[in-house]
Tab-separated table of C-alpha atoms and ligand atoms in Angstrom:
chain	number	residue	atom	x	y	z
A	1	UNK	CA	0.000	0.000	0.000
A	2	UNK	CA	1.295	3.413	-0.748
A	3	UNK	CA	1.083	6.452	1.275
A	4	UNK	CA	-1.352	8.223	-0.880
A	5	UNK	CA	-3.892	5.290	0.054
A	6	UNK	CA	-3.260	6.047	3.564
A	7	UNK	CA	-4.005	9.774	3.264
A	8	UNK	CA	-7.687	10.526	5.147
A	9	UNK	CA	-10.251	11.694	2.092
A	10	UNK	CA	-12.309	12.970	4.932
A	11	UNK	CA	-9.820	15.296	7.334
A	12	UNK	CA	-6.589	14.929	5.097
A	13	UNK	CA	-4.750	13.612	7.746
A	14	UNK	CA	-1.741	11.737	6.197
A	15	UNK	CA	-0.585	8.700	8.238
A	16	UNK	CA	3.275	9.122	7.595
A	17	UNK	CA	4.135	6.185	10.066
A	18	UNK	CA	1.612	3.971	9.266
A	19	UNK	CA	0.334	4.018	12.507
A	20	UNK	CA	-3.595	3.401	11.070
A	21	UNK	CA	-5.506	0.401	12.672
A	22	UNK	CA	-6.064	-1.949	9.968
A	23	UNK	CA	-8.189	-4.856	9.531
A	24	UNK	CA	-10.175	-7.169	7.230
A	25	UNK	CA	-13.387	-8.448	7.163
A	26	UNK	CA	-15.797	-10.402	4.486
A	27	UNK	CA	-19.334	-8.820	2.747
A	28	UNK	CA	-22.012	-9.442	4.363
A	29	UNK	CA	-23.913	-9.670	0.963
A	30	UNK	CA	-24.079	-13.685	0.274
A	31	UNK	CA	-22.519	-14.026	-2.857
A	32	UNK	CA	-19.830	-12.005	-2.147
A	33	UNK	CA	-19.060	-13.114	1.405
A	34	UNK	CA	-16.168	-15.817	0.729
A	35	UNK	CA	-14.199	-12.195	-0.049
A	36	UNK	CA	-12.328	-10.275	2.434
A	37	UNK	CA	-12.148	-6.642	2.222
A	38	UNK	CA	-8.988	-4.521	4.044
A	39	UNK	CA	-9.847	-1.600	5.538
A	40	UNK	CA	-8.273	1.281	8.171
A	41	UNK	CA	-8.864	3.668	10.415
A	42	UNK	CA	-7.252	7.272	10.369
A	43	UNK	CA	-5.614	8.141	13.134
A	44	UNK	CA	-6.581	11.599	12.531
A	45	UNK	CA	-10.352	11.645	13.003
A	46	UNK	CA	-11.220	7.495	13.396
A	47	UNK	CA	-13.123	7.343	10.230
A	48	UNK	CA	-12.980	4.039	8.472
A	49	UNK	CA	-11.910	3.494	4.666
A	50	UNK	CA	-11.935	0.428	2.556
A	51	UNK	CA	-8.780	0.763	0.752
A	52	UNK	CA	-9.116	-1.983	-1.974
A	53	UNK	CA	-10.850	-0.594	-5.521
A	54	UNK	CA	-13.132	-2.242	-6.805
A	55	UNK	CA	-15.544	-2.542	-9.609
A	56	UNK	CA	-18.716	-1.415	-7.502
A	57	UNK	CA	-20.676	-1.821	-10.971
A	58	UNK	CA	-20.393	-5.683	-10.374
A	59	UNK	CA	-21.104	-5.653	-6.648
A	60	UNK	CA	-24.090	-3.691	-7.001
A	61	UNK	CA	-25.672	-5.860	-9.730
A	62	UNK	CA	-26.442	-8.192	-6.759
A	63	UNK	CA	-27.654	-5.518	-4.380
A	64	UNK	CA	-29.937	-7.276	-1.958
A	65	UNK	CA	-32.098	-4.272	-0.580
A	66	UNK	CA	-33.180	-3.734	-4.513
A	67	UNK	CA	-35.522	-6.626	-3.248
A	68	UNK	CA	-37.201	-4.751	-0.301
A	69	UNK	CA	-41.033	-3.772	0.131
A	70	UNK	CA	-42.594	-1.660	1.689
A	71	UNK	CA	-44.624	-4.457	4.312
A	72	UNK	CA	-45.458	-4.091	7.824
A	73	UNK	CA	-42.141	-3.796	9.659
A	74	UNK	CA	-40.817	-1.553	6.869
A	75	UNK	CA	-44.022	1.127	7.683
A	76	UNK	CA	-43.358	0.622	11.218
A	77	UNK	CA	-39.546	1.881	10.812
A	78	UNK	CA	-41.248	4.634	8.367
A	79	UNK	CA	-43.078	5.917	11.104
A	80	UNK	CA	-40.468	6.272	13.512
A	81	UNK	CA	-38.049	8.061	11.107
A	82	UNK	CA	-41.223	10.688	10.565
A	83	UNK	CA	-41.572	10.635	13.894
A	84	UNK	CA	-38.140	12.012	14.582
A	85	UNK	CA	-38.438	14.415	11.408
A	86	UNK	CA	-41.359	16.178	12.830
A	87	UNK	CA	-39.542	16.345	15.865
A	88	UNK	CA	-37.020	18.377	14.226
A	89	UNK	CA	-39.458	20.576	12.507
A	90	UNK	CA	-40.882	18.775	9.689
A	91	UNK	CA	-44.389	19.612	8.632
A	92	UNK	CA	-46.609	18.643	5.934
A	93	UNK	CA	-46.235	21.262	3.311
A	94	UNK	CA	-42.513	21.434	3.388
A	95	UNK	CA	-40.362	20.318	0.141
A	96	UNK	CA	-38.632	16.857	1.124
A	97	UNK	CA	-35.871	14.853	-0.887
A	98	UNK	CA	-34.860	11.249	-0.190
A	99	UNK	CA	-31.940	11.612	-1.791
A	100	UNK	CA	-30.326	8.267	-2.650
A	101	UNK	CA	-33.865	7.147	-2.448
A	102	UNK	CA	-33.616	3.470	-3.899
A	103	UNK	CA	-36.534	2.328	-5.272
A	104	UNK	CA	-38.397	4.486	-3.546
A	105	UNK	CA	-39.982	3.315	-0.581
A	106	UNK	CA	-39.692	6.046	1.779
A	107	UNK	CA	-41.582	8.254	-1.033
A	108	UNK	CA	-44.249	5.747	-1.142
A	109	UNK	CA	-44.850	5.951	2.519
A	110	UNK	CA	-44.433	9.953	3.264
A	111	UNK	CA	-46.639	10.360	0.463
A	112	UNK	CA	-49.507	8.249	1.647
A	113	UNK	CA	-49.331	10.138	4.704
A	114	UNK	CA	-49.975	13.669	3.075
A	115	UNK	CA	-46.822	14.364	2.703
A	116	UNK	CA	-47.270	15.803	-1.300
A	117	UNK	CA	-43.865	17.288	-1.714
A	118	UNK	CA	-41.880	14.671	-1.279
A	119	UNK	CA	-40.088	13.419	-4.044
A	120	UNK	CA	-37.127	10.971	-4.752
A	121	UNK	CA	-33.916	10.718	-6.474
A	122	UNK	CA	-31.462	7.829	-7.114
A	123	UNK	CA	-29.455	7.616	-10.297
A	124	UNK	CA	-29.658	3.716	-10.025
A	125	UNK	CA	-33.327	4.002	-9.860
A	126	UNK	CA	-35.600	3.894	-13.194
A	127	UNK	CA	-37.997	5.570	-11.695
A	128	UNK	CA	-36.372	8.228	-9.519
A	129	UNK	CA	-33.248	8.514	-11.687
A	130	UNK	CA	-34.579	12.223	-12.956
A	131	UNK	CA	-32.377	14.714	-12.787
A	132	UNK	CA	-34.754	17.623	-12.160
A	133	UNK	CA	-35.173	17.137	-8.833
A	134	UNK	CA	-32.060	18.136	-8.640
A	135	UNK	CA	-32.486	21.588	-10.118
A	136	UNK	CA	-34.099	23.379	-6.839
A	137	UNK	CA	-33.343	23.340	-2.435
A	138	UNK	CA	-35.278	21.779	-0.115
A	139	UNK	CA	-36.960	22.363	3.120
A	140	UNK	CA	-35.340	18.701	4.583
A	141	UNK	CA	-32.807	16.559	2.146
A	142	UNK	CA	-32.679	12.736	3.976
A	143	UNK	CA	-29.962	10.776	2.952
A	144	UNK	CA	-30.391	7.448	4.586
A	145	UNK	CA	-26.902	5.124	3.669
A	146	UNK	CA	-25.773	7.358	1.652
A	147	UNK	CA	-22.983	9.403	2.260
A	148	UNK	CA	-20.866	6.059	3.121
A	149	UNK	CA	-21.304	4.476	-0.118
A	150	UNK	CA	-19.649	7.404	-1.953
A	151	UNK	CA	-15.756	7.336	-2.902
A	152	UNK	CA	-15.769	11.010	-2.140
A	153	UNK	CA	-17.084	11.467	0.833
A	154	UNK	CA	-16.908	15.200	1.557
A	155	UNK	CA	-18.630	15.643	-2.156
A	156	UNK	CA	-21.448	13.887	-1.002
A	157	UNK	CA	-22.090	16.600	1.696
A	158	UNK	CA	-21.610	19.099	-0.666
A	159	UNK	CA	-24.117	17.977	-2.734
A	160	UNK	CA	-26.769	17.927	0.278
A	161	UNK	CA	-25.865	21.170	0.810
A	162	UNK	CA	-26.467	22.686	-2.519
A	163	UNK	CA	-29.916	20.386	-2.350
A	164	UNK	CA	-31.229	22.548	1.008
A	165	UNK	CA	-32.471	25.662	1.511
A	166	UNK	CA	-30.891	28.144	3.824
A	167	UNK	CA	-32.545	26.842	7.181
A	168	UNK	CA	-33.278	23.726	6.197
A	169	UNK	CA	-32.340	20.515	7.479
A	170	UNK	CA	-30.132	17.873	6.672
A	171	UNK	CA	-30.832	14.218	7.506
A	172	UNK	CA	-28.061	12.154	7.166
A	173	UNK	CA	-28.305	8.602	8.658
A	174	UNK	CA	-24.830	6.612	8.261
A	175	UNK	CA	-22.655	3.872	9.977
A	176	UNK	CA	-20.577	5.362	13.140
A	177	UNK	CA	-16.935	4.430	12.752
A	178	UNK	CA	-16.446	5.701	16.473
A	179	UNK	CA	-18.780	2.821	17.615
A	180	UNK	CA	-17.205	0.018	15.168
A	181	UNK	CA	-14.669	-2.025	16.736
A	182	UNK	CA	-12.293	-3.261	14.333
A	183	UNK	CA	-10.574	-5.610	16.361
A	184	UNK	CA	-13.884	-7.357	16.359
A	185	UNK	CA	-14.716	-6.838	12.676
A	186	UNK	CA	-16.808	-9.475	12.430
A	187	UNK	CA	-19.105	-8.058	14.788
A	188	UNK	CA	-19.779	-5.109	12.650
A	189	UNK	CA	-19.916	-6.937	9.187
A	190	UNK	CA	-22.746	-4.976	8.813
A	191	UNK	CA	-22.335	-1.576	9.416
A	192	UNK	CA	-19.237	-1.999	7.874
A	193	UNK	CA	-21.061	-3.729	4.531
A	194	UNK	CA	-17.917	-4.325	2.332
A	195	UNK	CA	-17.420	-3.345	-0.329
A	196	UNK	CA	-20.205	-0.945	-0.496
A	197	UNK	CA	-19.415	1.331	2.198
A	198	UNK	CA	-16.409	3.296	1.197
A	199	UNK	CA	-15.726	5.823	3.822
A	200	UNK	CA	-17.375	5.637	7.416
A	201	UNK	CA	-17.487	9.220	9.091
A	202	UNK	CA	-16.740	8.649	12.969
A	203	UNK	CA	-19.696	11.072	14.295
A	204	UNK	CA	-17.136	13.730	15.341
A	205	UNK	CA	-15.688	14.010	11.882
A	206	UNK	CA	-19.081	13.749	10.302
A	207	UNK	CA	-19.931	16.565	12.543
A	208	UNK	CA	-16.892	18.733	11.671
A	209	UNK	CA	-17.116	18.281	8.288
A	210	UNK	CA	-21.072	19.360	8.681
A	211	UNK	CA	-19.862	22.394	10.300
A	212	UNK	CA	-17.296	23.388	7.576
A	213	UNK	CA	-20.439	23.524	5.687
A	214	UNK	CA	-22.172	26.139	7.876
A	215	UNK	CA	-24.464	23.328	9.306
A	216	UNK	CA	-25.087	22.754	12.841
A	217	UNK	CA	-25.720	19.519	14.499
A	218	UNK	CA	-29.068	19.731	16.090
A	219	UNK	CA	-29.721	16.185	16.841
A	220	UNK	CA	-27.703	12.799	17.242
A	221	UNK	CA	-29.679	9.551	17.395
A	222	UNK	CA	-27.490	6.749	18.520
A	223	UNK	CA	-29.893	3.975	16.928
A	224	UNK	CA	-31.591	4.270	13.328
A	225	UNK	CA	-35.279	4.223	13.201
A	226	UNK	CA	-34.665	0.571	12.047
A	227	UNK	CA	-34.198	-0.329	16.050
A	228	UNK	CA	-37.557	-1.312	17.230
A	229	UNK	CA	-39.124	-3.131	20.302
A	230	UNK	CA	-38.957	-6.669	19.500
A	231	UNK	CA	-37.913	-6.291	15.939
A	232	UNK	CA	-34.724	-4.623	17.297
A	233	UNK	CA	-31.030	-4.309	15.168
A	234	UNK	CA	-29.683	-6.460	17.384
A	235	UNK	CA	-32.316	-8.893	17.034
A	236	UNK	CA	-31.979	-8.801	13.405
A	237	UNK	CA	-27.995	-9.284	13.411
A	238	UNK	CA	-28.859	-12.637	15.591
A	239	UNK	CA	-31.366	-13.409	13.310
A	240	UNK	CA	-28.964	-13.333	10.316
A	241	UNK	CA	-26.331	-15.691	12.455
A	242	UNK	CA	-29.713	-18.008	12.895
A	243	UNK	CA	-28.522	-18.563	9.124
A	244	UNK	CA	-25.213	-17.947	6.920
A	245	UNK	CA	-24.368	-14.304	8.790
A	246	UNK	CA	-25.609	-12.744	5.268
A	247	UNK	CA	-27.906	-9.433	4.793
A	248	UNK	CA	-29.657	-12.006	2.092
A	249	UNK	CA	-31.485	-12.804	5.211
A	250	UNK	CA	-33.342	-10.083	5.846
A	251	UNK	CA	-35.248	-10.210	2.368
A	252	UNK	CA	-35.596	-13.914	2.056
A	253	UNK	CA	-37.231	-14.368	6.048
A	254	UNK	CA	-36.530	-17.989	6.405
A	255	UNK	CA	-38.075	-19.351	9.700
A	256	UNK	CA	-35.994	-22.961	9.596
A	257	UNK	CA	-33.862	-22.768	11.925
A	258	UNK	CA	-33.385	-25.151	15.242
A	259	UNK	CA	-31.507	-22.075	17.122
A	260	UNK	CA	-33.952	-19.788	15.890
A	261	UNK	CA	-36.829	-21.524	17.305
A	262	UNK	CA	-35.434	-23.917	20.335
A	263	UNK	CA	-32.168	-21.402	21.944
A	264	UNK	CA	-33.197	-18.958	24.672
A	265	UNK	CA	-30.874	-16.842	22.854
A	266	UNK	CA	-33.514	-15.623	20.843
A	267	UNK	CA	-36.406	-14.709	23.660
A	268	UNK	CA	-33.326	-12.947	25.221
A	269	UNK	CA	-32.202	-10.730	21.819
A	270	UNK	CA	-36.286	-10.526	20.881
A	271	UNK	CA	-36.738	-8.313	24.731
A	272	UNK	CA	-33.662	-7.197	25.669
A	273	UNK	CA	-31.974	-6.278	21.890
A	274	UNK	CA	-34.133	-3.048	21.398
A	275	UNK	CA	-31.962	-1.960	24.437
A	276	UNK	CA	-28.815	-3.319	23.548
A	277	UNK	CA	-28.452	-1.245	19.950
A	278	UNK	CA	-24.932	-0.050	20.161
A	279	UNK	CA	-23.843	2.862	18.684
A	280	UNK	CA	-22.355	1.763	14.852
A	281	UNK	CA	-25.126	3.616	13.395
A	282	UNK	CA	-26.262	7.149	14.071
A	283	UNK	CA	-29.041	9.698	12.796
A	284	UNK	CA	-27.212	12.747	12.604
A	285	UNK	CA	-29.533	15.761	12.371
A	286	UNK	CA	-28.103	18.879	11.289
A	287	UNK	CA	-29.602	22.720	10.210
A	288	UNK	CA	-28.177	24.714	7.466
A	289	UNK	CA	-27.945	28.258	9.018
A	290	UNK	CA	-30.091	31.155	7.441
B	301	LIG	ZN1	-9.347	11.340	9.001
């Protein structure tokens, strides 16, 4: 590895003595996950890289959350995330963009709920992929998993910013590197979701670089809106080890499993897990000032 590759995209520190924590760990998507991924952590501000290129064209064809609906558990997420946004100041006739919207889910849901502004964009979407929405600001820009899966990080907050209005608010919900232990990568296969997460902002950077923006941080949630009672994160990551350890999981809902069904592990993870969320993901809520 050269030195370049160890020079921080996010606070430009560069790690002359190659002090950086490094580690490896596989995908978590199935059909990649007999591949290990090297990644490190600069010193400077503990955000997390994954230093080996590759052709994300090719992972991405086999994306498993293209295969998500909008069912029950989804709407019951949906409703805590709005939940949160209105505590911020969200309100029906403000201009929203999930941007990085996917197929569109999120839309779907704020819509039904008389939210009419709302509207999407993803460039690997066919139906969101329009780049007019692009072409105005916003009262509130969400960008749920997005900001990690770009190669240039700092960019990707740029472009938020030139998406809100002077005022708004900026959404931005993102793996924590601060909370990922890399000595137990394994553990945080997920948040870490190689190779599709490029560049994990540590909240303290994340919040920094907001700031060098003109943005302040008005709200940190240490759990996304996908930790709920029962149903919690840490539920879900036991529920994947129930089976191969793979996000593929999650979208297929397979039930046959002994340990699923027969260890007390799961009664413990199903009422204590909504408790036990650590802190590898955050909800950072910031305001663009006037
Ligand atoms: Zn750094």
């Amino acid at each position: 590895m050269t030195s370049t590759e160890y020079t921080c995209c996010i606070c430009g520190f560069l790690d002359t003595d190659r002090s950086a924590e490094l580690a490896d760990v596989r995908s978590n998507v199935r059909r990649f996950s007999r591949e290990r991924f090297p990644l490190w952590r600069c010193t400077g501000c503990g955000s997390i890289h994954s230093s080996r290129q590759v052709d994300l064209k090719e992972y991405y064809r086999y994306y498993p959350y293209f295969q998500q609906e909008l069912d029950l558990v989804l709407r019951w997420a949906y409703r805590r995330l709005t939940r949160r946004l209105r505590r911020a100041g969200l309100d029906k006739q403000h201009h929203v963009l999930d941007y990085g919207c996917g197929s569109g889910l999120l839309v779907k849901y704020l819509r039904k709920k008389g939210y009419d502004n709302v509207v999407g964009y993803d460039p690997y979407s066919e139906d969101h992929g329009d780049e007019s929405a692009l072409q105005r600001r916003y009262d509130l820009v969400i960008a749920q998993d997005v900001v990690e899966h770009s190669e240039d990080p700092l960019e990707a907050l740029r472009t938020l910013d030139r998406l809100t209005e002077h005022g708004g608010w900026i959404a931005i919900g993102t793996p924590n590197a601060a909370g990922i232990d890399l000595r137990r990568a394994e553990k945080y296969v997920h948040p870490l979701h190689q190779p599709y997460h490029r560049h994990v902002f540590s909240l303290s950077a994340l919040q920094q670089a907001g700031e060098n923006l003109g943005w302040r941080l008005e709200k940190t949630y240490f759990a996304p809106y996908t930790n709920m009672p029962v149903l919690s994160l840490p539920f879900m990551h036991y529920y994947m080890r129930c089976f191969d350890g793979t996000m593929d999981v999650l979208f297929e809902r397979p039930l046959a499993s002994r340990r699923l069904w027969f260890s007390p592990e799961t009664l413990y993870w199903l009422i204590f897990g909504y408790y036990l969320c650590d802190h590898a993901d955050v909800v950072a809520i910031f305001r663009k000032s006037e």
